[in-house]
Amino acid sequence: MKFKIAILGAGNVAWHLASALEDAGHTITEVYARSLKSAGHITDRVYAGEPKDDLDFSTSEADIFILAVKDSAIPEVADEVILPENSILVHTSGSVPLDILNYSSASYTGIFYPLQSFTKGRKIEFDEVPLLLESDDEETLQTLKKLAKSLSPLTYTVRSKDRKAMHIAAVFASNFSNHMIRIAEEVMRRQGLDFEMLKPLIIETISKSLQLGAKAAQTGPAYREDYETLEDHHRFLSYNESVAEIYRLISQDIIDG
Amino acid sequence: MKFKIAILGAGNVAWHLASALEDAGHTITEVYARSLKSAGHITDRVYAGEPKDDLDFSTSEADIFILAVKDSAIPEVADEVILPENSILVHTSGSVPLDILNYSSASYTGIFYPLQSFTKGRKIEFDEVPLLLESDDEETLQTLKKLAKSLSPLTYTVRSKDRKAMHIAAVFASNFSNHMIRIAEEVMRRQGLDFEMLKPLIIETISKSLQLGAKAAQTGPAYREDYETLEDHHRFLSYNESVAEIYRLISQDIIDG
């Protein structure tokens, strides 16, 4: 089943979704952004699709309107958008509840959350992206499932409360593990050392963690309760109070775990 | 050039090194552990190699003695071991300085630190393991380089101070990123959610981080300075004070970075 879809937003999620949807055979009717120029960056990439900088979609032919703006902008855009009859409005956020769309002009609402980290210009294989769906309306949920399955086999129905837990888990597993790598980069750079040396270790650690589970995969001075090394490392990091405290706190959590 | 090597220790590093060294054509002469049974676990895996539970190596034919015990046991074993003339004693630790071997009976000392996370039973391709070498004696360093190059092309000479920085960086990049995944597992399990859903995100995040650098790869609520979501997540995590504080501290460090 092919849908006509309007995209509201011009960020990373909008950028990736627009072309993935078109690749899957759906039609992008319009792309809204606050400026025509931003909207144009996305419509330039899709076959059809009109760039728009106003929220009057009353004459749009789209069946589904995907709100892919940043979390804080969702209420405002949802309230202001003028949608045609029988339209479905979904947002793509991991942390915003479904009922935020209650005051919109949409007939039906839902959530279409791609659980992946998107970066502009970096191609994502959508068939490996878990899509987390929610709607209070059973028929809408079925429609969203059809849409989701046209992009990825990893399609899940998730309640708002679970979606929040999942988003928090994703922050730890993705953003925070990435930040640990960032701190490692800084420690190496400060000492004039080549970060390349650490890459085999990182690759082995993560693949081991995903294969055996993170608890079984753990090693290192905190895991061994090697307090002398922990104190020595903490002292070494005293040039950056925040990083030293992160070192202390995570080490303690590993010891307690 | 082929060496005769004795291994002191029966942990994960000893276990992996012994078979990698033998695969590279060297001879394992003895393996020492506090019990013959532990030593036997390793000698069972190598062609030659006598298990030992005493530290008298005065009649050993080995050229190089590799001390692969836990950090806190290094001084004691190094002081007690009786080595033959002209022997080289190295330890394999990322955090212990070279001079800890000063009081040993070795003629020459050095460090042979494989920068990798070893888990018993999990095969490591040694040709992807960076080997970090150090010695005060130039001839010993050349010998260690020959030995290292027989295992891996990733061979570096690193001073004790740099090795410590590298070890700290490795703790962040490996142990701590793994712990972030562990916390994510717990958040998911507590909510009855399938951790599998997060795996594509983790794989994409780490591969993006190693490709673009962690700073460019960062996303998420802290990076977007989405304070509402940050507060909401922090509240959600209030059931575990330590994890909530880790959330707060890392988020703040991302914002400040």
Coordinates of C-alpha atoms in Angstrom, one line a residue:
Chain A
M1 CA 0.0 0.0 0.0
K2 CA 1.4 3.4 -1.1
F3 CA 0.7 6.6 0.9
K4 CA 0.9 10.3 0.2
I5 CA 3.0 11.9 2.9
A6 CA 3.7 15.4 3.9
I7 CA 6.8 16.1 6.0
L8 CA 6.9 18.9 8.5
G9 CA 10.5 19.7 9.5
A10 CA 13.8 19.8 7.7
G11 CA 16.3 18.3 10.2
N12 CA 18.1 15.1 10.1
V13 CA 15.1 12.8 10.7
A14 CA 13.1 14.6 8.0
W15 CA 16.0 14.4 5.6
H16 CA 16.5 10.7 6.1
L17 CA 12.8 9.8 6.2
A18 CA 11.8 11.7 3.1
S19 CA 14.2 9.8 0.8
A20 CA 13.6 6.4 2.6
L21 CA 9.8 6.9 2.1
E22 CA 10.2 7.8 -1.5
D23 CA 12.5 4.8 -2.1
A24 CA 9.8 2.6 -0.6
G25 CA 7.3 3.9 -3.2
H26 CA 5.4 6.5 -1.3
T27 CA 4.9 10.0 -2.5
I28 CA 6.2 13.0 -0.7
T29 CA 3.6 15.7 -1.4
E30 CA 5.0 18.7 0.6
V31 CA 7.9 19.5 2.9
Y32 CA 7.4 22.3 5.5
A33 CA 10.1 24.3 7.1
R34 CA 10.3 27.7 8.6
S35 CA 12.2 28.9 5.5
L36 CA 11.5 27.8 1.9
K37 CA 15.3 27.4 1.6
S38 CA 15.5 24.7 4.3
A39 CA 12.4 22.9 3.0
G40 CA 14.0 23.1 -0.5
H41 CA 17.1 21.2 0.8
I42 CA 14.8 18.2 1.2
T43 CA 12.5 18.6 -1.7
D44 CA 15.6 18.8 -3.9
R45 CA 16.3 15.2 -2.9
V46 CA 12.8 13.8 -3.6
Y47 CA 11.0 13.3 -6.9
A48 CA 7.8 15.2 -6.1
G49 CA 7.3 17.4 -3.1
E50 CA 6.6 21.0 -2.8
P51 CA 8.6 23.1 -0.3
K52 CA 6.4 25.2 2.0
D53 CA 7.0 27.8 4.7
D54 CA 3.4 28.1 5.9
L55 CA 1.3 25.6 7.9
D56 CA -1.9 25.7 5.8
F57 CA -2.2 22.1 4.5
S58 CA -6.0 22.3 4.0
T59 CA -5.6 21.5 0.3
S60 CA -2.9 18.9 0.7
E61 CA -3.4 15.5 -0.8
A62 CA -1.4 13.8 1.8
D63 CA -2.9 11.0 4.0
I64 CA -0.2 11.1 6.6
F65 CA 1.6 14.1 8.0
I66 CA 4.9 13.4 9.7
L67 CA 6.0 16.0 12.2
A68 CA 9.8 15.7 12.4
V69 CA 10.7 18.9 14.1
K70 CA 12.7 19.2 17.4
D71 CA 10.9 18.2 20.5
S72 CA 10.4 21.7 21.9
A73 CA 8.8 22.8 18.6
I74 CA 6.2 20.0 18.4
P75 CA 3.4 21.6 20.4
E76 CA 3.5 24.9 18.5
V77 CA 3.6 23.3 15.0
A78 CA 1.0 20.7 16.0
D79 CA -1.3 23.5 17.2
E80 CA -0.8 25.7 14.2
V81 CA -0.9 23.3 11.4
I82 CA -4.2 23.2 9.4
L83 CA -4.9 19.7 8.1
P84 CA -7.5 18.3 5.7
E85 CA -10.3 16.0 6.8
N86 CA -9.4 12.4 7.9
S87 CA -5.7 13.2 8.1
I88 CA -3.3 11.3 10.4
L89 CA -0.7 13.4 12.2
V90 CA 2.3 11.6 13.7
H91 CA 5.4 12.9 15.4
T92 CA 8.8 11.2 15.3
S93 CA 10.1 11.9 18.9
G94 CA 11.3 9.4 21.4
S95 CA 10.5 11.5 24.4
V96 CA 7.3 13.5 23.6
P97 CA 4.0 11.8 24.7
L98 CA 1.2 11.1 22.2
D99 CA -1.3 13.4 23.8
I100 CA 0.7 16.5 22.9
L101 CA -1.1 16.2 19.5
N102 CA -4.6 16.3 21.1
Y103 CA -5.2 19.9 20.3
S104 CA -4.1 19.7 16.7
S105 CA -6.6 19.8 13.8
A106 CA -5.8 16.2 12.9
S107 CA -8.5 13.6 12.8
Y108 CA -6.1 10.9 14.0
T109 CA -2.8 11.0 15.8
G110 CA 0.1 8.7 16.4
I111 CA 3.8 8.3 16.9
F112 CA 6.3 7.1 14.3
Y113 CA 9.6 7.0 16.1
P114 CA 12.7 5.7 14.3
L115 CA 15.1 4.5 17.0
Q116 CA 18.3 5.5 15.3
S117 CA 20.9 8.3 15.4
F118 CA 20.7 10.3 12.2
T119 CA 23.4 12.6 10.9
K120 CA 23.0 14.7 7.8
G121 CA 24.8 13.2 4.8
R122 CA 25.4 9.8 6.4
K123 CA 23.3 7.1 4.7
I124 CA 21.2 5.0 7.0
E125 CA 19.9 1.6 5.9
F126 CA 16.3 1.9 7.0
D127 CA 15.7 -1.8 7.0
E128 CA 17.9 -2.0 10.1
V129 CA 16.1 0.9 11.9
P130 CA 13.6 -0.2 14.6
L131 CA 10.3 1.8 14.1
L132 CA 8.3 2.4 17.3
L133 CA 4.6 3.0 16.7
E134 CA 1.8 4.2 18.9
S135 CA -1.8 5.4 18.4
D136 CA -5.0 5.4 20.5
D137 CA -6.9 4.5 17.3
E138 CA -6.7 0.9 16.2
E139 CA -7.2 1.7 12.5
T140 CA -4.5 4.4 12.6
L141 CA -2.2 2.0 14.3
Q142 CA -2.7 -0.5 11.4
T143 CA -2.0 2.2 8.9
L144 CA 1.2 3.2 10.6
K145 CA 2.2 -0.5 10.8
K146 CA 1.8 -0.7 7.0
L147 CA 3.8 2.4 6.5
A148 CA 6.5 1.2 8.9
K149 CA 6.8 -2.3 7.4
S150 CA 7.3 -0.7 4.0
L151 CA 10.6 0.7 5.5
S152 CA 11.8 -1.8 8.0
P153 CA 11.0 -5.3 9.3
L154 CA 11.8 -4.0 12.9
T155 CA 8.4 -2.6 13.7
Y156 CA 7.2 -2.4 17.3
T157 CA 4.1 -1.0 19.0
V158 CA 5.2 0.7 22.1
R159 CA 3.2 2.7 24.7
S160 CA 4.4 6.2 25.6
K161 CA 5.7 5.2 29.0
D162 CA 7.8 2.4 27.4
R163 CA 8.9 4.7 24.6
K164 CA 10.3 7.1 27.2
A165 CA 12.2 4.3 29.0
M166 CA 13.5 3.2 25.7
H167 CA 14.6 6.7 24.8
I168 CA 16.5 7.0 28.1
A169 CA 18.1 3.6 27.5
A170 CA 19.1 4.9 24.0
V171 CA 20.6 8.0 25.5
F172 CA 22.9 5.9 27.7
A173 CA 23.7 3.3 25.0
S174 CA 24.3 5.8 22.2
N175 CA 24.8 9.4 23.3
F176 CA 26.7 8.6 26.5
S177 CA 28.8 5.8 25.2
N178 CA 29.7 8.2 22.3
H179 CA 30.6 10.8 25.0
M180 CA 32.9 8.3 26.7
I181 CA 34.7 8.0 23.4
R182 CA 34.9 11.7 23.1
I183 CA 36.5 12.0 26.5
A184 CA 39.0 9.3 25.5
E185 CA 39.8 11.3 22.3
E186 CA 40.5 14.3 24.5
V187 CA 42.8 12.4 26.9
M188 CA 44.8 11.1 24.0
R189 CA 45.0 14.4 22.2
R190 CA 46.1 16.2 25.3
Q191 CA 49.0 13.8 25.6
G192 CA 49.8 14.0 21.8
L193 CA 48.8 10.3 21.3
D194 CA 47.2 8.9 18.2
F195 CA 43.6 7.9 18.9
E196 CA 43.8 5.2 16.2
M197 CA 45.5 3.0 18.8
L198 CA 42.3 2.8 20.7
K199 CA 40.0 1.8 17.8
P200 CA 40.6 -2.0 17.9
L201 CA 39.8 -2.0 21.6
I202 CA 36.6 0.0 21.1
I203 CA 35.4 -2.3 18.3
E204 CA 36.1 -5.5 20.3
T205 CA 34.5 -4.0 23.5
I206 CA 31.2 -3.1 21.8
S207 CA 31.0 -6.3 19.7
K208 CA 31.7 -8.3 22.9
S209 CA 29.1 -6.3 24.8
L210 CA 26.4 -6.9 22.3
Q211 CA 27.3 -10.6 22.0
L212 CA 27.7 -11.6 25.7
G213 CA 25.8 -8.8 27.4
A214 CA 27.6 -5.8 29.0
K215 CA 27.9 -7.3 32.4
A216 CA 29.7 -10.4 31.2
A217 CA 31.9 -8.3 28.9
Q218 CA 33.1 -5.9 31.6
T219 CA 36.8 -5.6 32.4
G220 CA 39.1 -2.9 33.8
P221 CA 40.3 -1.4 37.1
A222 CA 36.8 -0.7 38.5
Y223 CA 35.6 -4.2 37.7
R224 CA 38.8 -5.7 39.3
E225 CA 38.3 -3.3 42.3
D226 CA 41.8 -2.1 41.7
Y227 CA 41.6 0.9 44.0
E228 CA 45.2 2.0 43.6
T229 CA 44.8 2.4 39.8
L230 CA 41.4 4.1 40.3
E231 CA 43.0 6.7 42.6
D232 CA 45.9 7.1 40.3
H233 CA 43.6 7.7 37.3
H234 CA 41.4 10.1 39.3
R235 CA 44.5 12.1 40.3
F236 CA 45.7 12.2 36.7
L237 CA 42.3 13.6 35.6
S238 CA 42.4 16.4 38.2
Y239 CA 42.9 19.0 35.3
N240 CA 39.3 18.5 34.4
E241 CA 37.0 18.4 37.5
S242 CA 33.9 17.2 35.6
V243 CA 35.7 14.4 33.8
A244 CA 37.4 13.3 37.1
E245 CA 34.0 13.2 38.7
I246 CA 32.6 11.2 35.8
Y247 CA 35.5 8.8 36.3
R248 CA 34.8 8.4 40.0
L249 CA 31.0 8.0 39.7
I250 CA 31.0 5.4 36.9
S251 CA 33.8 3.4 38.5
Q252 CA 31.8 3.4 41.8
D253 CA 28.7 2.2 39.9
I254 CA 30.7 -0.6 38.2
I255 CA 32.0 -1.6 41.6
D256 CA 28.5 -1.5 43.2
G257 CA 27.0 -3.3 40.2
Chain B
M1 CA 63.4 -14.5 15.1
K2 CA 61.9 -17.1 17.4
F3 CA 62.1 -16.8 21.2
K4 CA 61.7 -19.0 24.2
I5 CA 59.2 -17.5 26.5
A6 CA 58.0 -18.2 30.0
I7 CA 54.6 -16.8 31.1
L8 CA 53.9 -15.9 34.7
G9 CA 50.2 -15.7 35.3
A10 CA 47.1 -17.6 34.3
G11 CA 44.5 -14.9 33.7
N12 CA 42.9 -13.7 30.5
V13 CA 46.0 -12.0 29.1
A14 CA 48.2 -15.0 29.9
W15 CA 45.7 -17.3 28.3
H16 CA 45.5 -15.3 25.0
L17 CA 49.2 -14.4 24.8
A18 CA 50.4 -18.0 25.3
S19 CA 48.5 -19.4 22.3
A20 CA 49.2 -16.3 20.1
L21 CA 52.9 -16.5 20.8
E22 CA 53.0 -20.2 20.0
D23 CA 50.9 -19.6 16.8
A24 CA 53.6 -17.1 15.8
G25 CA 56.3 -19.8 16.2
H26 CA 57.7 -19.0 19.6
T27 CA 58.2 -21.7 22.3
I28 CA 56.4 -21.4 25.6
T29 CA 58.8 -23.0 28.1
E30 CA 56.9 -22.7 31.4
V31 CA 53.7 -21.2 32.7
Y32 CA 53.6 -20.1 36.4
A33 CA 50.5 -19.8 38.5
R34 CA 49.9 -19.9 42.2
S35 CA 48.4 -23.4 41.6
L36 CA 49.6 -26.1 39.2
K37 CA 45.9 -26.5 38.2
S38 CA 45.6 -22.9 37.0
A39 CA 49.0 -23.1 35.2
G40 CA 47.8 -26.4 33.6
H41 CA 44.8 -24.7 32.1
I42 CA 47.2 -22.8 29.9
T43 CA 49.9 -25.4 29.3
D44 CA 47.1 -27.7 28.2
R45 CA 46.6 -25.3 25.3
V46 CA 50.2 -25.0 24.1
Y47 CA 52.5 -27.6 22.6
A48 CA 55.4 -27.4 25.0
G49 CA 55.3 -25.6 28.3
E50 CA 55.6 -26.9 31.8
P51 CA 53.2 -25.8 34.5
K52 CA 54.9 -24.4 37.6
D53 CA 53.7 -23.2 41.0
D54 CA 57.1 -22.0 42.2
L55 CA 59.0 -18.9 41.1
D56 CA 62.4 -20.5 40.8
F57 CA 63.2 -20.1 37.1
S58 CA 67.0 -20.3 37.5
T59 CA 67.2 -23.3 35.2
S60 CA 64.7 -22.0 32.7
E61 CA 65.7 -21.8 29.0
A62 CA 63.4 -18.9 28.3
D63 CA 64.9 -15.6 26.9
I64 CA 61.8 -13.5 27.9
F65 CA 59.7 -13.8 31.0
I66 CA 56.2 -12.2 30.6
L67 CA 54.6 -11.2 33.8
A68 CA 50.8 -11.3 33.1
V69 CA 49.4 -11.2 36.6
K70 CA 47.0 -8.6 38.0
D71 CA 48.5 -5.2 38.7
S72 CA 48.5 -5.5 42.4
A73 CA 50.4 -8.8 42.3
I74 CA 53.2 -7.4 40.0
P75 CA 55.6 -6.1 42.7
E76 CA 55.4 -9.3 44.8
V77 CA 55.9 -11.7 41.9
A78 CA 58.6 -9.5 40.3
D79 CA 60.6 -9.4 43.6
E80 CA 60.3 -13.1 44.3
V81 CA 61.0 -14.6 40.9
I82 CA 64.4 -16.1 40.4
L83 CA 65.6 -15.6 36.8
P84 CA 68.6 -16.9 34.9
E85 CA 71.4 -14.6 33.6
N86 CA 70.6 -12.2 30.8
S87 CA 66.9 -12.6 31.1
I88 CA 64.3 -10.0 30.1
L89 CA 61.4 -9.5 32.4
V90 CA 58.4 -7.6 31.0
H91 CA 54.9 -6.9 32.5
T92 CA 51.7 -6.5 30.5
S93 CA 50.0 -3.8 32.4
G94 CA 48.6 -0.6 31.1
S95 CA 48.9 1.3 34.4
V96 CA 51.9 0.0 36.3
P97 CA 55.2 1.9 35.7
L98 CA 58.3 0.3 34.4
D99 CA 60.4 0.9 37.4
I100 CA 58.3 -1.4 39.5
L101 CA 60.6 -4.1 38.0
N102 CA 63.8 -2.5 39.2
Y103 CA 64.2 -4.8 42.2
S104 CA 63.7 -8.0 40.3
S105 CA 66.5 -10.4 39.5
A106 CA 66.1 -9.7 35.8
S107 CA 69.0 -8.4 33.8
Y108 CA 66.7 -6.3 31.6
T109 CA 63.2 -5.1 32.1
G110 CA 60.4 -3.8 29.9
I111 CA 56.7 -3.5 29.2
F112 CA 54.7 -5.4 26.7
Y113 CA 51.2 -4.1 27.0
P114 CA 48.5 -5.4 24.6
L115 CA 45.9 -2.7 24.4
Q116 CA 42.8 -4.9 24.1
S117 CA 40.0 -6.2 26.3
F118 CA 40.5 -10.0 26.8
T119 CA 37.8 -12.4 27.9
K120 CA 38.5 -16.0 28.5
G121 CA 37.2 -18.2 25.7
R122 CA 36.7 -15.4 23.3
K123 CA 39.2 -15.5 20.4
I124 CA 41.2 -12.3 19.7
E125 CA 42.9 -11.7 16.4
F126 CA 46.3 -10.6 17.7
D127 CA 47.2 -8.9 14.4
E128 CA 44.6 -6.2 15.3
V129 CA 45.9 -5.7 18.8
P130 CA 48.1 -2.6 19.4
L131 CA 51.1 -3.6 21.4
L132 CA 52.7 -0.9 23.5
L133 CA 56.3 -1.4 24.4
E134 CA 58.8 0.3 26.7
S135 CA 62.3 -0.3 28.0
D136 CA 65.1 1.8 29.3
D137 CA 67.6 -0.5 27.5
E138 CA 67.8 0.0 23.7
E139 CA 68.7 -3.6 22.9
T140 CA 65.9 -4.9 25.0
L141 CA 63.5 -2.5 23.3
Q142 CA 64.6 -3.9 19.9
T143 CA 64.1 -7.5 21.1
L144 CA 60.6 -6.6 22.4
K145 CA 59.8 -4.9 19.0
K146 CA 60.8 -8.1 17.2
L147 CA 58.6 -10.1 19.5
A148 CA 55.7 -7.7 19.1
K149 CA 55.9 -7.5 15.4
S150 CA 55.7 -11.3 15.2
L151 CA 52.2 -10.9 16.7
S152 CA 50.8 -7.6 15.3
P153 CA 51.7 -4.8 12.9
L154 CA 50.3 -2.3 15.4
T155 CA 53.5 -1.9 17.5
Y156 CA 54.2 1.3 19.4
T157 CA 56.9 2.5 21.7
V158 CA 55.3 4.4 24.5
R159 CA 56.7 6.1 27.7
S160 CA 55.2 5.2 31.1
K161 CA 53.4 8.5 31.3
D162 CA 51.8 8.2 27.9
R163 CA 50.9 4.6 28.6
K164 CA 49.0 5.8 31.7
A165 CA 47.1 8.4 29.7
M166 CA 46.3 5.8 27.1
H167 CA 45.1 3.4 29.8
I168 CA 42.8 6.1 31.2
A169 CA 41.5 6.8 27.7
A170 CA 40.9 3.1 27.2
V171 CA 38.9 2.9 30.5
F172 CA 36.6 5.6 29.1
A173 CA 36.4 4.3 25.6
S174 CA 36.0 0.7 26.6
N175 CA 35.0 0.0 30.2
F176 CA 32.8 3.0 30.6
S177 CA 31.1 2.9 27.2
N178 CA 30.4 -0.8 28.0
H179 CA 28.9 0.3 31.3
M180 CA 26.6 2.8 29.5
I181 CA 25.3 -0.2 27.6
R182 CA 24.9 -2.1 30.8
I183 CA 22.8 0.7 32.3
A184 CA 20.7 0.8 29.1
E185 CA 20.2 -3.0 29.4
E186 CA 18.9 -2.4 33.0
V187 CA 16.5 0.4 32.0
M188 CA 15.1 -1.8 29.3
R189 CA 14.8 -5.0 31.5
R190 CA 13.1 -3.0 34.2
Q191 CA 10.4 -2.0 31.8
G192 CA 10.1 -5.4 30.3
L193 CA 11.5 -4.2 26.9
D194 CA 13.6 -6.2 24.5
F195 CA 17.2 -4.9 24.4
E196 CA 17.5 -6.2 20.8
M197 CA 15.7 -3.0 19.7
L198 CA 18.6 -0.9 20.8
K199 CA 21.4 -2.8 19.0
P200 CA 21.1 -1.2 15.5
L201 CA 21.4 2.2 17.3
I202 CA 24.5 1.2 19.2
I203 CA 26.2 -0.2 16.1
E204 CA 25.5 2.9 14.1
T205 CA 26.5 5.2 16.9
I206 CA 29.9 3.6 17.4
S207 CA 30.7 3.2 13.8
K208 CA 29.8 6.9 13.2
S209 CA 31.8 7.9 16.2
L210 CA 35.0 6.1 14.9
Q211 CA 34.4 7.4 11.4
L212 CA 33.6 11.1 12.0
G213 CA 35.0 11.5 15.6
A214 CA 32.8 11.5 18.6
K215 CA 32.2 15.3 18.7
A216 CA 30.7 15.3 15.2
A217 CA 28.8 12.1 15.8
Q218 CA 27.0 13.4 18.9
T219 CA 23.2 13.7 19.0
G220 CA 20.5 13.5 21.7
P221 CA 18.8 15.8 24.3
A222 CA 21.9 17.0 26.0
Y223 CA 23.6 17.9 22.7
R224 CA 20.4 19.8 21.7
E225 CA 20.2 21.4 25.1
D226 CA 16.7 20.1 25.5
Y227 CA 16.4 20.8 29.2
E228 CA 12.8 19.7 29.4
T229 CA 13.7 16.2 28.3
L230 CA 16.8 16.1 30.4
E231 CA 14.7 16.9 33.5
D232 CA 12.1 14.4 32.6
H233 CA 14.7 11.7 32.1
H234 CA 16.4 12.6 35.4
R235 CA 13.1 12.3 37.2
F236 CA 12.4 8.9 35.5
L237 CA 15.7 7.6 36.8
S238 CA 15.1 8.7 40.4
Y239 CA 14.7 5.0 41.5
N240 CA 18.5 4.7 41.2
E241 CA 20.3 7.6 42.6
S242 CA 23.7 6.7 41.2
V243 CA 22.4 6.2 37.7
A244 CA 20.4 9.5 37.9
E245 CA 23.5 11.3 38.9
I246 CA 25.5 9.7 36.1
Y247 CA 22.8 10.9 33.7
R248 CA 23.0 14.5 35.1
L249 CA 26.8 14.7 35.1
I250 CA 27.4 13.3 31.6
S251 CA 24.6 15.4 30.2
Q252 CA 26.1 18.5 31.7
D253 CA 29.6 17.6 30.3
I254 CA 28.0 17.2 26.9
I255 CA 26.4 20.6 27.2
D256 CA 29.6 22.2 28.4
G257 CA 31.7 20.5 25.7

